[in-house]
């Protein structure tokens, strides 16, 4: 089924992800017939973390057991941004990355539904009866322990179970996921990233935290003044790690390089704007205009001001040495 392409951005996301086997549907009205014995889970899934992956695994397991399709429903934009403009959380994963990660999880069908006030006004009962059963044809649904749905989040798990008995679908509940005594949640991960605790964030995410974007021309001080050329990233991501210097890996044209990234305001030069600048080790090409992905491994130090360029250059050399120590200690993929 071809999606109703809402925006140019979504079109590009669809083009990239449709190379995989996952089907993307962004218009419920375009559904011409129910899916094949679908097993569905629903949520925002910001971060696509290990708690979300547990839901997806249960969905796939149940779909295999009944010869059906595994399905995920998510929303764009985040519902809080529609209902309380200006109050939405900083997203861990932009839409493009979220859809890619769901596709990599092996889901058959993804519903990426435009969230509007009209959609938010649908009652819990009508959402289940008209959309989940009437359009999608769910046979089973897998939800988290705190799932709520429908107008004013009036629908709760007891109502879902009651409607399942009436309309002929099963409800499966997945409890909270804890790792090293920490609750896996988008809120927890967001806080860890903002505190610069990237190793802890990785434990809950199941992968390194990633920021991607296009390299733009900066002040050109790195190579000219300091001897360490940097790629000045214009991030697509909203959530950036705490200011400081990080050991990172950088994906350029599907090749992975090691690097050192500074997130901050360059106090030595009295800059005002927040920048994300990466020195890519053992790389000499021009990156301006290229899209790169930066995976944050570990925070090396906080940002600080230096007396002069020589002192800053010496510190950068030390940062590179420290980063190489991190890379040497990292488990080999």
Short mmCIF file of C-alpha atoms in Angstrom, two decimals, residues 2-15 24 26-27:
data_model
loop_
_atom_site.label_atom_id
_atom_site.label_comp_id
_atom_site.label_asym_id
_atom_site.label_seq_id
_atom_site.Cartn_x
_atom_site.Cartn_y
_atom_site.Cartn_z
CA UNK A 2 1.45 3.35 -0.98
CA UNK A 3 1.42 5.89 1.86
CA UNK A 4 -0.23 9.28 1.68
CA UNK A 5 2.96 11.32 1.66
CA UNK A 6 2.25 14.19 4.05
CA UNK A 7 5.53 16.07 3.71
CA UNK A 8 8.70 16.08 1.65
CA UNK A 9 10.62 15.01 4.77
CA UNK A 10 8.36 12.01 5.26
CA UNK A 11 8.72 11.16 1.56
CA UNK A 12 12.49 10.90 1.93
CA UNK A 13 12.16 8.80 5.08
CA UNK A 14 9.72 6.49 3.29
CA UNK A 15 12.04 6.14 0.29
CA UNK A 24 4.74 2.11 6.08
CA UNK A 26 0.60 7.12 7.21
CA UNK A 27 -3.08 7.45 6.28
#
